[in-house]
Structure formats: structure tokens, C-alpha cells
Amino acid sequence: MPGASTPPASPGTSRSTSATIAPNILRYLARVARDYGVDLQPLLTKAGLDPTVMASTALRVSYRQGSDVIRHAVELTGDEHLGLRVGTAQHLTAWGLLGFAMMAADTQQEAIETGVRYQNLSGAMTVWSARWEDVGYVLRADLPDPALDPIVAAFLIEEAYSSVVTLIRLNLGASFAPQAIDFVFPAPRDRRPYEELFRCPVRFGATGNRMLFSTRWAHAPMPGRDPITYASVLEVLDVQMASRRDQQDLLEVLEISIAQSLPAVPSFLEQARRHASSERTLRRRLADCGTTYEAIVDGVRRERAEQLLRRPELTLRDIARQAGFADVSALRRAVRRWYEATPLEVRAELLARETPTDRPPQG
């Protein structure tokens, strides 16, 4: 069904509606897409990310916004290796103060673990972890939802590891190569882009996404290491992390409150009272998070509509009522705005995706 954008199932409310991700990937994605003659700005604007918003240092986007833009960008460019291109286009400056802290770390291992510790500040759309294992030092990249659209999932993992390799080479030299890389998604027909970029054994269809480092590279000293600068930047990052946690907590509490109240929606005044806040203060706090109460309500209704559409025994009238819409027409308009498809088309695709499918073969 062309045009339909259907996410995976999620129990209860989902953090995918919260605007908490720094949009570094989307900024670089727009740059790379221009090389293909593709202007992503109309797509970004449709997602609520106009040029002024995209240029804001305070901007945060939701996981859903990011996923929708990525999915369409892959379709428009026709490049199924787009994640590799976006990753290699980046520089440590894209990660702001976190990138600076990593440059000042003592060793490559310390730099990686700093990135993992403060990953929520980097705009990462994967979940990073790193540790020594039997095979050596391993950097793992997992997805927040294993049932994510296969095209978006592959893009995110490609972007994640290609950006890591690119940034390490900028710091330690072009000779760096991982010991091996494992990808969960199936092998493409053309492996050359992976082999040329990573210059190491690349395995597909693995049980987990992981990059293996030799002891030599894990312990390699960082050229810009400076313990005083490193400690000073970490103090600033700790303050930013605390602020980010407060923002995420606020958004999650509001989402849960709305989800539990559906089909009724608490008024903004009622929410302000629950948080012992004035309407003006709560609106400012949401603006600091890069969102509005109306956008959060819309996101929660979307999540609820998706859950209900997966239940074939429910009529559209049932779904409209339970998701808090005035009538079926209002539900149809909302679904068309979200997916560019009708509710029945979205239902058909959601049910077809109940069992996650493999990534389509790449040419």
C-alpha cells in the first residue's frame, strides 16, 4: 500500500511520541539526500520540522518523526545503503560537547564508554552498550523496538556503525579497522559497500549487532587526550543529562495521564494543576522539550488508534470512540494525516506485519 507509514505494536503508551532526540541524523540525512537531487525539506516540514525549527539548537524530535523521515528518504533516494552514506558524512562536531569530551578522553575505550554513558545527548536512535567479552572489546547497537520497520532498522544500524568507524578514523588515523562487524539483518546481494567501508569481516543474519575491537585499538591513546578538559566537560554533560531526564519524565507522565484518561482527554489546565504549575509554566516547559500539549495528545491518540486497528473485531466507530475522536470522519482525517492512507488500509498493513519480516534484498 503506497504511502502508508505503519509502526510496530507497542503496549500502552509509547515514548516514540515524545520529542527527546537531538536531530543530528536528520540534519546529515538532508545533506546527503541533496547529493541525490532529493530535497527532504517538504517532508521535514510535513513532520513539523521547518527550516527555522531544524536550525534550532534546542530542537528535539520524536522517534516517530525520525523514523518516518528516514523511511521516506530511503524510498526517494532509492539508496538501500543510505545509512552508510549518512554515517560516513559525519564529524565529531555533530555530537557537540559529547564529541569534544570523547576527543579529550584518555583511550579509545574510554571515549567509547563516554559516548555510551551520555548517548541520550548525542541524538542516537539506537541503544548503545560496550564491554569486554570473550571475543574482545564489543560495541553493541540495539533498537528500541525489535519490530521496527526493517528498512528503518537497517538504516539506523548502518548509520550507527559507519559513523563510529568514520569518527575513530578522524581521531586515530585512516588505518583503523574493526576486528569484525555483525549485523542482524540479512545479507544484501552486494556486500561491497560494507567491505570497502569497514575493511574487516562483515557477517549478516547474526543474533545481535556488534562491532569487535582488537585490544590494540581499544587501548589506543586518543591524540587529543586531556584529563582536565575531559573532567570539565563531563561536569557540563552531567548537568545536561539531569535536565534531559526531567524533560523525559515530564513527557512520559503526560503521555501516561492522557492514555489512561482516553477516550476523554484532560484539559491543559487540569494537567497544570496536577503538576502544581501554572499553564504558562507548563507550556514553557513543553516548549523547552520541543513540543506542545496538543502534539502529545495527538501522539497518544495515534498510538491508541494503532492498537485498536490491530483488533479486527472492532469497527471504525468503536475505534473512533475509544481513541477519543468525535466520530468516524475525525478518525479518518487523522489517519490520513498520519499515514496518507485510510484506516482500513492501515489496518491491513498492521495485521500483515504482526510477524516481523526480513529486510528486502538489496541490489
CSV table of C-alpha atoms in Angstrom, one decimal:
chain,number,residue,atom,x,y,z
A,1,MET,CA,0.0,0.0,0.0
A,2,PRO,CA,1.9,3.1,-1.2
A,3,GLY,CA,2.1,6.0,1.2
A,4,ALA,CA,1.2,4.1,4.4
A,5,SER,CA,3.5,4.6,7.3
A,6,THR,CA,2.9,1.9,9.9
A,7,PRO,CA,4.9,1.5,13.1
A,8,PRO,CA,5.2,-1.7,15.2
A,9,ALA,CA,3.0,-2.7,18.0
A,10,SER,CA,3.6,-1.1,21.4
A,11,PRO,CA,1.9,-1.9,24.7
A,12,GLY,CA,0.3,1.0,26.4
A,13,THR,CA,1.7,4.4,25.8
A,14,SER,CA,4.9,4.8,23.8
A,15,ARG,CA,7.9,7.1,24.2
A,16,SER,CA,8.1,7.2,20.4
A,17,THR,CA,5.7,10.2,20.5
A,18,SER,CA,8.0,12.2,22.8
A,19,ALA,CA,10.3,14.8,21.3
A,20,THR,CA,13.5,13.8,23.1
A,21,ILE,CA,16.1,13.1,20.3
A,22,ALA,CA,18.6,15.7,19.0
A,23,PRO,CA,18.1,15.6,15.2
A,24,ASN,CA,21.7,15.2,14.2
A,25,ILE,CA,20.9,12.2,12.0
A,26,LEU,CA,18.1,14.1,10.2
A,27,ARG,CA,20.4,17.1,9.5
A,28,TYR,CA,23.0,14.9,7.9
A,29,LEU,CA,20.4,12.8,6.1
A,30,ALA,CA,19.1,16.0,4.5
A,31,ARG,CA,22.6,16.9,3.4
A,32,VAL,CA,23.3,13.5,1.9
A,33,ALA,CA,19.9,13.4,0.2
A,34,ARG,CA,20.7,16.7,-1.6
A,35,ASP,CA,23.6,14.8,-3.3
A,36,TYR,CA,20.9,12.6,-4.9
A,37,GLY,CA,18.9,15.6,-6.0
A,38,VAL,CA,16.3,15.0,-3.3
A,39,ASP,CA,15.0,17.9,-1.2
A,40,LEU,CA,13.8,16.5,2.1
A,41,GLN,CA,12.6,19.8,3.4
A,42,PRO,CA,8.9,19.3,2.3
A,43,LEU,CA,9.0,16.0,4.1
A,44,LEU,CA,10.6,17.6,7.2
A,45,THR,CA,8.1,20.5,7.1
A,46,LYS,CA,5.2,18.0,7.0
A,47,ALA,CA,6.7,16.4,10.1
A,48,GLY,CA,6.7,19.8,11.8
A,49,LEU,CA,10.4,20.4,11.2
A,50,ASP,CA,10.6,23.6,9.1
A,51,PRO,CA,14.0,25.3,8.3
A,52,THR,CA,13.7,27.6,11.3
A,53,VAL,CA,13.0,24.7,13.7
A,54,MET,CA,15.7,22.5,12.2
A,55,ALA,CA,18.3,25.2,12.8
A,56,SER,CA,17.4,25.5,16.5
A,57,THR,CA,20.0,24.2,18.9
A,58,ALA,CA,17.2,23.3,21.3
A,59,LEU,CA,15.3,21.2,18.8
A,60,ARG,CA,14.3,17.7,19.8
A,61,VAL,CA,12.4,15.3,17.6
A,62,SER,CA,10.4,12.2,18.4
A,63,TYR,CA,11.5,8.7,17.4
A,64,ARG,CA,8.4,8.5,15.2
A,65,GLN,CA,9.3,11.7,13.4
A,66,GLY,CA,12.8,10.5,12.8
A,67,SER,CA,11.6,7.0,11.6
A,68,ASP,CA,9.0,8.5,9.2
A,69,VAL,CA,11.6,10.9,7.6
A,70,ILE,CA,14.2,8.1,7.2
A,71,ARG,CA,11.7,5.7,5.7
A,72,HIS,CA,10.7,8.2,3.0
A,73,ALA,CA,14.2,9.3,2.4
A,74,VAL,CA,15.3,5.7,1.5
A,75,GLU,CA,12.4,5.5,-0.9
A,76,LEU,CA,13.1,8.9,-2.5
A,77,THR,CA,16.8,8.4,-3.0
A,78,GLY,CA,16.5,4.7,-4.0
A,79,ASP,CA,19.7,4.0,-2.0
A,80,GLU,CA,19.3,1.0,0.3
A,81,HIS,CA,22.8,1.7,1.7
A,82,LEU,CA,21.7,5.3,2.7
A,83,GLY,CA,22.6,4.6,6.3
A,84,LEU,CA,26.2,4.0,5.4
A,85,ARG,CA,26.4,7.3,3.4
A,86,VAL,CA,24.9,9.3,6.3
A,87,GLY,CA,27.2,7.8,8.9
A,88,THR,CA,30.4,8.5,6.8
A,89,ALA,CA,29.3,12.1,6.3
A,90,GLN,CA,29.5,12.9,10.0
A,91,HIS,CA,32.2,14.5,12.2
A,92,LEU,CA,32.6,14.6,15.9
A,93,THR,CA,31.4,18.2,15.9
A,94,ALA,CA,27.9,16.8,15.1
A,95,TRP,CA,27.9,15.4,18.7
A,96,GLY,CA,28.5,18.7,20.3
A,97,LEU,CA,30.1,18.7,23.7
A,98,LEU,CA,29.9,15.0,23.9
A,99,GLY,CA,32.1,14.7,20.8
A,100,PHE,CA,34.6,17.1,22.4
A,101,ALA,CA,34.6,15.0,25.6
A,102,MET,CA,35.4,11.9,23.6
A,103,MET,CA,38.3,13.6,21.9
A,104,ALA,CA,39.7,14.5,25.3
A,105,ALA,CA,39.3,11.0,26.7
A,106,ASP,CA,42.5,9.0,27.6
A,107,THR,CA,42.0,6.0,25.4
A,108,GLN,CA,39.6,4.8,22.6
A,109,GLN,CA,37.9,2.6,25.1
A,110,GLU,CA,37.3,5.5,27.5
A,111,ALA,CA,36.0,7.6,24.5
A,112,ILE,CA,33.5,4.8,23.5
A,113,GLU,CA,32.3,4.4,27.1
A,114,THR,CA,31.8,8.1,27.4
A,115,GLY,CA,29.7,8.1,24.3
A,116,VAL,CA,27.7,5.2,25.7
A,117,ARG,CA,27.2,6.9,29.1
A,118,TYR,CA,25.9,10.2,27.5
A,119,GLN,CA,24.3,8.7,24.4
A,120,ASN,CA,20.9,10.4,25.1
A,121,LEU,CA,22.7,13.7,24.4
A,122,SER,CA,24.0,12.7,21.0
A,123,GLY,CA,20.8,12.2,19.0
A,124,ALA,CA,21.4,8.5,18.9
A,125,MET,CA,18.4,6.5,17.7
A,126,THR,CA,19.9,3.2,18.8
A,127,VAL,CA,20.7,1.9,22.2
A,128,TRP,CA,24.5,1.6,22.7
A,129,SER,CA,26.4,-0.7,25.1
A,130,ALA,CA,30.1,-1.7,25.4
A,131,ARG,CA,32.1,-4.2,27.4
A,132,TRP,CA,34.9,-6.8,27.2
A,133,GLU,CA,33.6,-10.2,26.2
A,134,ASP,CA,35.3,-13.5,25.4
A,135,VAL,CA,35.9,-12.4,21.8
A,136,GLY,CA,37.3,-9.0,22.8
A,137,TYR,CA,36.0,-5.5,23.3
A,138,VAL,CA,32.5,-5.3,21.9
A,139,LEU,CA,30.3,-2.3,21.0
A,140,ARG,CA,26.7,-3.3,20.6
A,141,ALA,CA,23.9,-1.3,19.0
A,142,ASP,CA,20.3,-2.4,19.7
A,143,LEU,CA,17.0,-1.0,18.5
A,144,PRO,CA,14.4,0.4,21.0
A,145,ASP,CA,11.8,-1.8,19.3
A,146,PRO,CA,12.9,-5.1,17.6
A,147,ALA,CA,9.7,-4.9,15.5
A,148,LEU,CA,10.7,-1.6,13.9
A,149,ASP,CA,10.2,-1.3,10.1
A,150,PRO,CA,13.1,-3.4,8.6
A,151,ILE,CA,14.1,-0.6,6.2
A,152,VAL,CA,14.4,1.9,9.1
A,153,ALA,CA,16.1,-0.6,11.4
A,154,ALA,CA,18.8,-1.4,8.8
A,155,PHE,CA,19.4,2.3,8.1
A,156,LEU,CA,19.8,3.1,11.8
A,157,ILE,CA,22.3,0.2,12.4
A,158,GLU,CA,24.2,1.1,9.2
A,159,GLU,CA,24.4,4.8,10.2
A,160,ALA,CA,25.4,3.9,13.8
A,161,TYR,CA,28.4,1.7,12.9
A,162,SER,CA,29.5,3.7,9.9
A,163,SER,CA,29.6,6.9,11.9
A,164,VAL,CA,31.6,5.2,14.7
A,165,VAL,CA,34.2,3.9,12.2
A,166,THR,CA,34.4,7.3,10.5
A,167,LEU,CA,34.9,9.3,13.7
A,168,ILE,CA,37.5,6.9,15.0
A,169,ARG,CA,39.5,7.2,11.8
A,170,LEU,CA,39.3,11.0,12.1
A,171,ASN,CA,40.9,10.7,15.5
A,172,LEU,CA,43.2,7.7,15.3
A,173,GLY,CA,44.0,7.6,11.6
A,174,ALA,CA,42.7,6.1,8.4
A,175,SER,CA,44.3,2.7,9.2
A,176,PHE,CA,41.7,1.9,11.9
A,177,ALA,CA,39.5,-1.1,11.1
A,178,PRO,CA,37.3,-3.2,13.4
A,179,GLN,CA,38.2,-6.8,14.1
A,180,ALA,CA,34.7,-7.8,12.8
A,181,ILE,CA,31.2,-6.5,12.5
A,182,ASP,CA,27.9,-8.4,12.9
A,183,PHE,CA,24.6,-7.3,11.6
A,184,VAL,CA,21.2,-8.8,12.5
A,185,PHE,CA,19.6,-8.1,9.1
A,186,PRO,CA,20.0,-10.5,6.2
A,187,ALA,CA,23.0,-10.3,3.8
A,188,PRO,CA,22.5,-8.0,0.8
A,189,ARG,CA,23.2,-9.2,-2.7
A,190,ASP,CA,26.0,-6.6,-2.9
A,191,ARG,CA,28.3,-6.7,0.1
A,192,ARG,CA,31.0,-4.4,-1.4
A,193,PRO,CA,29.8,-1.1,0.2
A,194,TYR,CA,30.2,-2.8,3.7
A,195,GLU,CA,33.6,-4.4,2.9
A,196,GLU,CA,35.0,-1.2,1.4
A,197,LEU,CA,33.9,0.9,4.3
A,198,PHE,CA,34.7,-1.4,7.3
A,199,ARG,CA,37.7,-3.3,5.8
A,200,CYS,CA,37.1,-6.3,8.1
A,201,PRO,CA,35.0,-9.4,8.1
A,202,VAL,CA,31.3,-8.5,7.9
A,203,ARG,CA,28.7,-11.0,9.0
A,204,PHE,CA,24.9,-10.8,8.4
A,205,GLY,CA,22.0,-12.6,9.9
A,206,ALA,CA,23.7,-12.5,13.3
A,207,THR,CA,21.9,-12.8,16.7
A,208,GLY,CA,23.0,-9.2,17.6
A,209,ASN,CA,24.5,-6.1,16.1
A,210,ARG,CA,28.1,-5.7,17.3
A,211,MET,CA,31.5,-4.3,16.4
A,212,LEU,CA,34.6,-6.1,17.7
A,213,PHE,CA,37.7,-4.2,18.6
A,214,SER,CA,41.2,-5.7,19.0
A,215,THR,CA,43.0,-5.0,22.2
A,216,ARG,CA,45.4,-2.7,20.4
A,217,TRP,CA,42.7,-0.4,19.1
A,218,ALA,CA,40.6,-0.4,22.3
A,219,HIS,CA,43.7,0.7,24.3
A,220,ALA,CA,44.9,3.1,21.7
A,221,PRO,CA,45.6,6.6,23.3
A,222,MET,CA,43.5,9.5,22.0
A,223,PRO,CA,45.6,12.1,20.3
A,224,GLY,CA,43.7,14.9,22.0
A,225,ARG,CA,43.6,13.4,25.5
A,226,ASP,CA,43.5,15.9,28.3
A,227,PRO,CA,42.3,14.8,31.7
A,228,ILE,CA,41.5,18.4,32.9
A,229,THR,CA,39.4,19.2,29.9
A,230,TYR,CA,37.8,15.8,30.0
A,231,ALA,CA,36.7,16.2,33.6
A,232,SER,CA,35.4,19.8,33.0
A,233,VAL,CA,33.3,18.7,30.0
A,234,LEU,CA,31.8,15.8,31.9
A,235,GLU,CA,30.6,18.2,34.6
A,236,VAL,CA,28.6,20.1,31.9
A,237,LEU,CA,27.3,16.9,30.4
A,238,ASP,CA,26.1,15.7,33.8
A,239,VAL,CA,24.0,18.9,34.1
A,240,GLN,CA,22.6,18.4,30.6
A,241,MET,CA,21.7,14.8,31.4
A,242,ALA,CA,19.8,15.8,34.6
A,243,SER,CA,17.9,18.4,32.6
A,244,ARG,CA,17.1,15.8,29.9
A,245,ARG,CA,15.8,13.3,32.4
A,246,ASP,CA,13.5,15.9,33.8
A,247,GLN,CA,12.1,16.6,30.3
A,248,GLN,CA,11.7,12.9,29.5
A,249,ASP,CA,10.0,12.3,32.9
A,250,LEU,CA,7.5,15.2,32.2
A,251,LEU,CA,6.7,13.9,28.7
A,252,GLU,CA,6.2,10.4,29.9
A,253,VAL,CA,3.9,11.4,32.8
A,254,LEU,CA,1.8,13.4,30.4
A,255,GLU,CA,1.6,10.6,27.9
A,256,ILE,CA,0.5,8.1,30.6
A,257,SER,CA,-2.0,10.5,32.0
A,258,ILE,CA,-3.6,11.1,28.6
A,259,ALA,CA,-3.5,7.3,27.7
A,260,GLN,CA,-5.2,6.4,31.0
A,261,SER,CA,-7.9,9.0,30.5
A,262,LEU,CA,-8.9,8.1,26.9
A,263,PRO,CA,-11.5,8.5,25.4
A,264,ALA,CA,-11.6,11.7,27.5
A,265,VAL,CA,-8.6,14.0,27.3
A,266,PRO,CA,-7.6,16.0,30.4
A,267,SER,CA,-7.6,19.7,29.7
A,268,PHE,CA,-4.3,21.6,29.8
A,269,LEU,CA,-5.5,23.5,32.9
A,270,GLU,CA,-6.1,20.2,34.6
A,271,GLN,CA,-2.7,18.9,33.7
A,272,ALA,CA,-1.1,22.1,35.0
A,273,ARG,CA,-2.9,21.7,38.3
A,274,ARG,CA,-1.7,18.0,38.6
A,275,HIS,CA,1.8,19.3,38.2
A,276,ALA,CA,1.3,22.1,40.7
A,277,SER,CA,2.1,24.5,37.9
A,278,SER,CA,0.6,27.4,36.1
A,279,GLU,CA,-0.5,26.9,32.5
A,280,ARG,CA,2.2,29.4,31.4
A,281,THR,CA,4.9,27.5,33.2
A,282,LEU,CA,3.9,24.1,31.9
A,283,ARG,CA,3.6,25.4,28.4
A,284,ARG,CA,7.1,26.8,28.7
A,285,ARG,CA,8.5,23.5,30.0
A,286,LEU,CA,6.9,21.7,27.0
A,287,ALA,CA,8.4,24.3,24.6
A,288,ASP,CA,11.8,23.5,26.2
A,289,CYS,CA,11.1,19.9,25.3
A,290,GLY,CA,10.4,20.9,21.7
A,291,THR,CA,6.7,20.0,21.8
A,292,THR,CA,3.2,21.1,22.8
A,293,TYR,CA,0.4,19.5,24.8
A,294,GLU,CA,-1.6,19.2,21.6
A,295,ALA,CA,1.2,17.3,19.9
A,296,ILE,CA,1.4,14.9,22.8
A,297,VAL,CA,-2.4,14.3,22.8
A,298,ASP,CA,-2.2,13.6,19.0
A,299,GLY,CA,0.7,11.2,19.5
A,300,VAL,CA,-1.1,9.2,22.2
A,301,ARG,CA,-4.3,9.1,20.2
A,302,ARG,CA,-2.2,7.8,17.3
A,303,GLU,CA,-0.7,5.0,19.5
A,304,ARG,CA,-4.2,4.1,20.7
A,305,ALA,CA,-5.7,4.0,17.2
A,306,GLU,CA,-2.9,1.7,16.1
A,307,GLN,CA,-3.5,-0.7,18.9
A,308,LEU,CA,-7.2,-0.7,18.2
A,309,LEU,CA,-6.8,-1.2,14.4
A,310,ARG,CA,-4.9,-4.4,15.2
A,311,ARG,CA,-8.1,-5.8,16.6
A,312,PRO,CA,-10.2,-6.9,13.5
A,313,GLU,CA,-13.3,-7.4,15.6
A,314,LEU,CA,-13.6,-3.6,16.3
A,315,THR,CA,-15.5,-1.4,13.9
A,316,LEU,CA,-14.2,2.1,12.9
A,317,ARG,CA,-17.0,3.5,15.1
A,318,ASP,CA,-15.6,1.5,18.1
A,319,ILE,CA,-12.1,2.7,17.4
A,320,ALA,CA,-13.1,6.4,17.0
A,321,ARG,CA,-14.9,6.3,20.3
A,322,GLN,CA,-12.2,4.5,22.3
A,323,ALA,CA,-9.4,6.7,20.8
A,324,GLY,CA,-11.2,9.9,21.8
A,325,PHE,CA,-12.4,11.1,18.3
A,326,ALA,CA,-15.7,12.9,17.8
A,327,ASP,CA,-16.8,10.5,15.1
A,328,VAL,CA,-15.5,8.2,12.3
A,329,SER,CA,-14.9,11.1,10.0
A,330,ALA,CA,-12.5,12.7,12.5
A,331,LEU,CA,-10.7,9.3,12.8
A,332,ARG,CA,-10.4,9.1,9.0
A,333,ARG,CA,-8.9,12.6,8.8
A,334,ALA,CA,-6.4,11.9,11.5
A,335,VAL,CA,-5.3,8.6,10.0
A,336,ARG,CA,-5.0,10.2,6.5
A,337,ARG,CA,-2.8,12.9,8.1
A,338,TRP,CA,-0.6,10.4,9.9
A,339,TYR,CA,-0.2,7.8,7.2
A,340,GLU,CA,-1.5,9.2,3.9
A,341,ALA,CA,-3.8,6.1,3.9
A,342,THR,CA,-7.3,5.1,5.1
A,343,PRO,CA,-7.9,3.3,8.4
A,344,LEU,CA,-8.8,0.1,6.6
A,345,GLU,CA,-5.6,0.2,4.5
A,346,VAL,CA,-3.5,0.9,7.7
A,347,ARG,CA,-5.3,-2.0,9.5
A,348,ALA,CA,-4.5,-4.4,6.6
A,349,GLU,CA,-0.8,-3.5,6.7
A,350,LEU,CA,-0.6,-3.6,10.5
A,351,LEU,CA,-2.1,-7.1,10.6
A,352,ALA,CA,0.2,-8.2,7.8
A,353,ARG,CA,3.2,-7.0,9.9
A,354,GLU,CA,2.2,-8.9,13.1
A,355,THR,CA,5.1,-11.3,12.3
A,356,PRO,CA,8.2,-9.1,11.6
A,357,THR,CA,9.6,-9.7,8.1
A,358,ASP,CA,13.2,-9.7,7.0
A,359,ARG,CA,14.7,-6.8,5.3
A,360,PRO,CA,14.2,-6.9,1.5
A,361,PRO,CA,17.2,-8.0,-0.5
A,362,GLN,CA,19.5,-5.1,-1.5
A,363,GLY,CA,20.7,-4.6,-5.0
